[in-house]
Amino acid sequence: MPDLAPTPSVLFVCVHNAGRSQMAAAFLTHLAGDHVQVRSAGSAPADTVNPAVVAAMAESGIDISAEIPKVLTAEAVQSSDVVITMGCGDTCPVFPGKRYLDWQLPDPAGQGVAAVRPIRDEIERRVRNLLTEITQTT
């Protein structure tokens, strides 16, 4: 009998959707493939993804150069099982029945690649832990 369990969905949110949330979404997509539905958004999206973030992710073998910051919508939150915020404060809408996590991480905005690397590595560590957790509970 096929496994009919729903695919878990995760939304990563930061202010500009140009750094932290983009890295987290890229790592989860890279590691989980189509086993997890991944979204990212920002409460005040930038025009482009931070070039230092793109460079740091390329060092990890993940190309996010074509990504575009997206605006946070209530629909994106409603259609996600897990919502992970990264410095967006109270701008993220809260809906009953969703799991919310707040990852306290430095903002890579205005930083060079050297400063982005430790943020990238911490995000990867957290995403790997999250993936283990959500795939064991589904």
JSON list of N, CA and C in Angstrom, two decimals, residues 1 6 9 22 31-32 37 44 46 54 66 68-69 73 92 94 100 104 108 114-115 117 120 122 128 136:
[
{"chain": "A", "resi": 1, "resn": "MET", "atom": "N", "xyz": [0.86, -1.18, 0.00]},
{"chain": "A", "resi": 1, "resn": "MET", "atom": "CA", "xyz": [0.00, 0.00, 0.00]},
{"chain": "A", "resi": 1, "resn": "MET", "atom": "C", "xyz": [0.90, 1.24, 0.00]},
{"chain": "A", "resi": 6, "resn": "PRO", "atom": "N", "xyz": [0.69, 13.08, 4.11]},
{"chain": "A", "resi": 6, "resn": "PRO", "atom": "CA", "xyz": [0.90, 14.34, 3.41]},
{"chain": "A", "resi": 6, "resn": "PRO", "atom": "C", "xyz": [2.36, 14.79, 3.50]},
{"chain": "A", "resi": 9, "resn": "SER", "atom": "N", "xyz": [5.17, 20.76, 5.01]},
{"chain": "A", "resi": 9, "resn": "SER", "atom": "CA", "xyz": [5.54, 22.01, 4.36]},
{"chain": "A", "resi": 9, "resn": "SER", "atom": "C", "xyz": [6.15, 22.96, 5.39]},
{"chain": "A", "resi": 22, "resn": "GLN", "atom": "N", "xyz": [16.39, 32.62, 2.47]},
{"chain": "A", "resi": 22, "resn": "GLN", "atom": "CA", "xyz": [16.78, 32.04, 1.18]},
{"chain": "A", "resi": 22, "resn": "GLN", "atom": "C", "xyz": [17.76, 30.88, 1.38]},
{"chain": "A", "resi": 31, "resn": "LEU", "atom": "N", "xyz": [18.42, 19.18, 0.52]},
{"chain": "A", "resi": 31, "resn": "LEU", "atom": "CA", "xyz": [18.53, 17.98, 1.34]},
{"chain": "A", "resi": 31, "resn": "LEU", "atom": "C", "xyz": [17.28, 17.09, 1.28]},
{"chain": "A", "resi": 32, "resn": "ALA", "atom": "N", "xyz": [16.12, 17.69, 1.17]},
{"chain": "A", "resi": 32, "resn": "ALA", "atom": "CA", "xyz": [14.87, 16.92, 1.24]},
{"chain": "A", "resi": 32, "resn": "ALA", "atom": "C", "xyz": [14.29, 16.57, -0.12]},
{"chain": "A", "resi": 37, "resn": "GLN", "atom": "N", "xyz": [7.74, 20.25, 1.21]},
{"chain": "A", "resi": 37, "resn": "GLN", "atom": "CA", "xyz": [7.40, 21.44, 0.43]},
{"chain": "A", "resi": 37, "resn": "GLN", "atom": "C", "xyz": [8.04, 22.64, 1.13]},
{"chain": "A", "resi": 44, "resn": "ALA", "atom": "N", "xyz": [9.36, 42.47, 4.35]},
{"chain": "A", "resi": 44, "resn": "ALA", "atom": "CA", "xyz": [9.66, 43.64, 3.53]},
{"chain": "A", "resi": 44, "resn": "ALA", "atom": "C", "xyz": [10.73, 43.22, 2.52]},
{"chain": "A", "resi": 46, "resn": "ALA", "atom": "N", "xyz": [13.48, 42.46, -0.27]},
{"chain": "A", "resi": 46, "resn": "ALA", "atom": "CA", "xyz": [14.45, 43.26, -1.02]},
{"chain": "A", "resi": 46, "resn": "ALA", "atom": "C", "xyz": [14.19, 43.07, -2.52]},
{"chain": "A", "resi": 54, "resn": "VAL", "atom": "N", "xyz": [24.50, 34.56, -2.11]},
{"chain": "A", "resi": 54, "resn": "VAL", "atom": "CA", "xyz": [24.58, 33.73, -3.33]},
{"chain": "A", "resi": 54, "resn": "VAL", "atom": "C", "xyz": [25.97, 33.09, -3.42]},
{"chain": "A", "resi": 66, "resn": "ALA", "atom": "N", "xyz": [19.23, 32.51, -9.15]},
{"chain": "A", "resi": 66, "resn": "ALA", "atom": "CA", "xyz": [17.99, 32.83, -9.85]},
{"chain": "A", "resi": 66, "resn": "ALA", "atom": "C", "xyz": [16.83, 33.13, -8.90]},
{"chain": "A", "resi": 68, "resn": "ILE", "atom": "N", "xyz": [14.36, 34.98, -6.29]},
{"chain": "A", "resi": 68, "resn": "ILE", "atom": "CA", "xyz": [13.86, 36.35, -6.18]},
{"chain": "A", "resi": 68, "resn": "ILE", "atom": "C", "xyz": [13.14, 36.47, -4.83]},
{"chain": "A", "resi": 69, "resn": "PRO", "atom": "N", "xyz": [13.44, 37.51, -4.04]},
{"chain": "A", "resi": 69, "resn": "PRO", "atom": "CA", "xyz": [12.73, 37.70, -2.78]},
{"chain": "A", "resi": 69, "resn": "PRO", "atom": "C", "xyz": [11.21, 37.79, -3.00]},
{"chain": "A", "resi": 73, "resn": "THR", "atom": "N", "xyz": [2.85, 36.34, 2.67]},
{"chain": "A", "resi": 73, "resn": "THR", "atom": "CA", "xyz": [1.39, 36.42, 2.60]},
{"chain": "A", "resi": 73, "resn": "THR", "atom": "C", "xyz": [0.77, 35.54, 3.67]},
{"chain": "A", "resi": 92, "resn": "CYS", "atom": "N", "xyz": [4.93, 38.48, 11.27]},
{"chain": "A", "resi": 92, "resn": "CYS", "atom": "CA", "xyz": [4.48, 37.21, 10.73]},
{"chain": "A", "resi": 92, "resn": "CYS", "atom": "C", "xyz": [3.11, 36.88, 11.31]},
{"chain": "A", "resi": 94, "resn": "VAL", "atom": "N", "xyz": [0.00, 34.84, 12.72]},
{"chain": "A", "resi": 94, "resn": "VAL", "atom": "CA", "xyz": [-0.05, 33.61, 13.51]},
{"chain": "A", "resi": 94, "resn": "VAL", "atom": "C", "xyz": [-1.41, 32.96, 13.33]},
{"chain": "A", "resi": 100, "resn": "TYR", "atom": "N", "xyz": [5.42, 27.12, 15.15]},
{"chain": "A", "resi": 100, "resn": "TYR", "atom": "CA", "xyz": [6.29, 28.28, 14.92]},
{"chain": "A", "resi": 100, "resn": "TYR", "atom": "C", "xyz": [7.61, 28.09, 15.65]},
{"chain": "A", "resi": 104, "resn": "GLN", "atom": "N", "xyz": [17.16, 32.64, 16.06]},
{"chain": "A", "resi": 104, "resn": "GLN", "atom": "CA", "xyz": [17.92, 33.87, 16.28]},
{"chain": "A", "resi": 104, "resn": "GLN", "atom": "C", "xyz": [19.25, 33.73, 15.53]},
{"chain": "A", "resi": 108, "resn": "PRO", "atom": "N", "xyz": [22.70, 38.75, 7.50]},
{"chain": "A", "resi": 108, "resn": "PRO", "atom": "CA", "xyz": [23.85, 38.89, 6.60]},
{"chain": "A", "resi": 108, "resn": "PRO", "atom": "C", "xyz": [23.82, 40.16, 5.74]},
{"chain": "A", "resi": 114, "resn": "ALA", "atom": "N", "xyz": [32.83, 36.32, 3.87]},
{"chain": "A", "resi": 114, "resn": "ALA", "atom": "CA", "xyz": [33.48, 35.78, 5.07]},
{"chain": "A", "resi": 114, "resn": "ALA", "atom": "C", "xyz": [32.55, 35.85, 6.28]},
{"chain": "A", "resi": 115, "resn": "ALA", "atom": "N", "xyz": [31.78, 36.91, 6.39]},
{"chain": "A", "resi": 115, "resn": "ALA", "atom": "CA", "xyz": [30.84, 37.05, 7.51]},
{"chain": "A", "resi": 115, "resn": "ALA", "atom": "C", "xyz": [29.60, 36.18, 7.32]},
{"chain": "A", "resi": 117, "resn": "ARG", "atom": "N", "xyz": [29.54, 33.15, 5.84]},
{"chain": "A", "resi": 117, "resn": "ARG", "atom": "CA", "xyz": [29.84, 31.71, 5.98]},
{"chain": "A", "resi": 117, "resn": "ARG", "atom": "C", "xyz": [29.39, 31.11, 7.32]},
{"chain": "A", "resi": 120, "resn": "ARG", "atom": "N", "xyz": [25.64, 30.84, 7.30]},
{"chain": "A", "resi": 120, "resn": "ARG", "atom": "CA", "xyz": [25.26, 29.75, 6.39]},
{"chain": "A", "resi": 120, "resn": "ARG", "atom": "C", "xyz": [25.44, 28.40, 7.07]},
{"chain": "A", "resi": 122, "resn": "GLU", "atom": "N", "xyz": [25.53, 27.65, 10.27]},
{"chain": "A", "resi": 122, "resn": "GLU", "atom": "CA", "xyz": [24.57, 27.46, 11.35]},
{"chain": "A", "resi": 122, "resn": "GLU", "atom": "C", "xyz": [23.19, 27.16, 10.80]},
{"chain": "A", "resi": 128, "resn": "ARG", "atom": "N", "xyz": [19.33, 20.71, 8.86]},
{"chain": "A", "resi": 128, "resn": "ARG", "atom": "CA", "xyz": [19.52, 19.25, 8.96]},
{"chain": "A", "resi": 128, "resn": "ARG", "atom": "C", "xyz": [18.78, 18.69, 10.17]},
{"chain": "A", "resi": 136, "resn": "GLN", "atom": "N", "xyz": [10.74, 12.32, 10.79]},
{"chain": "A", "resi": 136, "resn": "GLN", "atom": "CA", "xyz": [10.45, 11.27, 11.77]},
{"chain": "A", "resi": 136, "resn": "GLN", "atom": "C", "xyz": [9.03, 11.36, 12.28]}
]
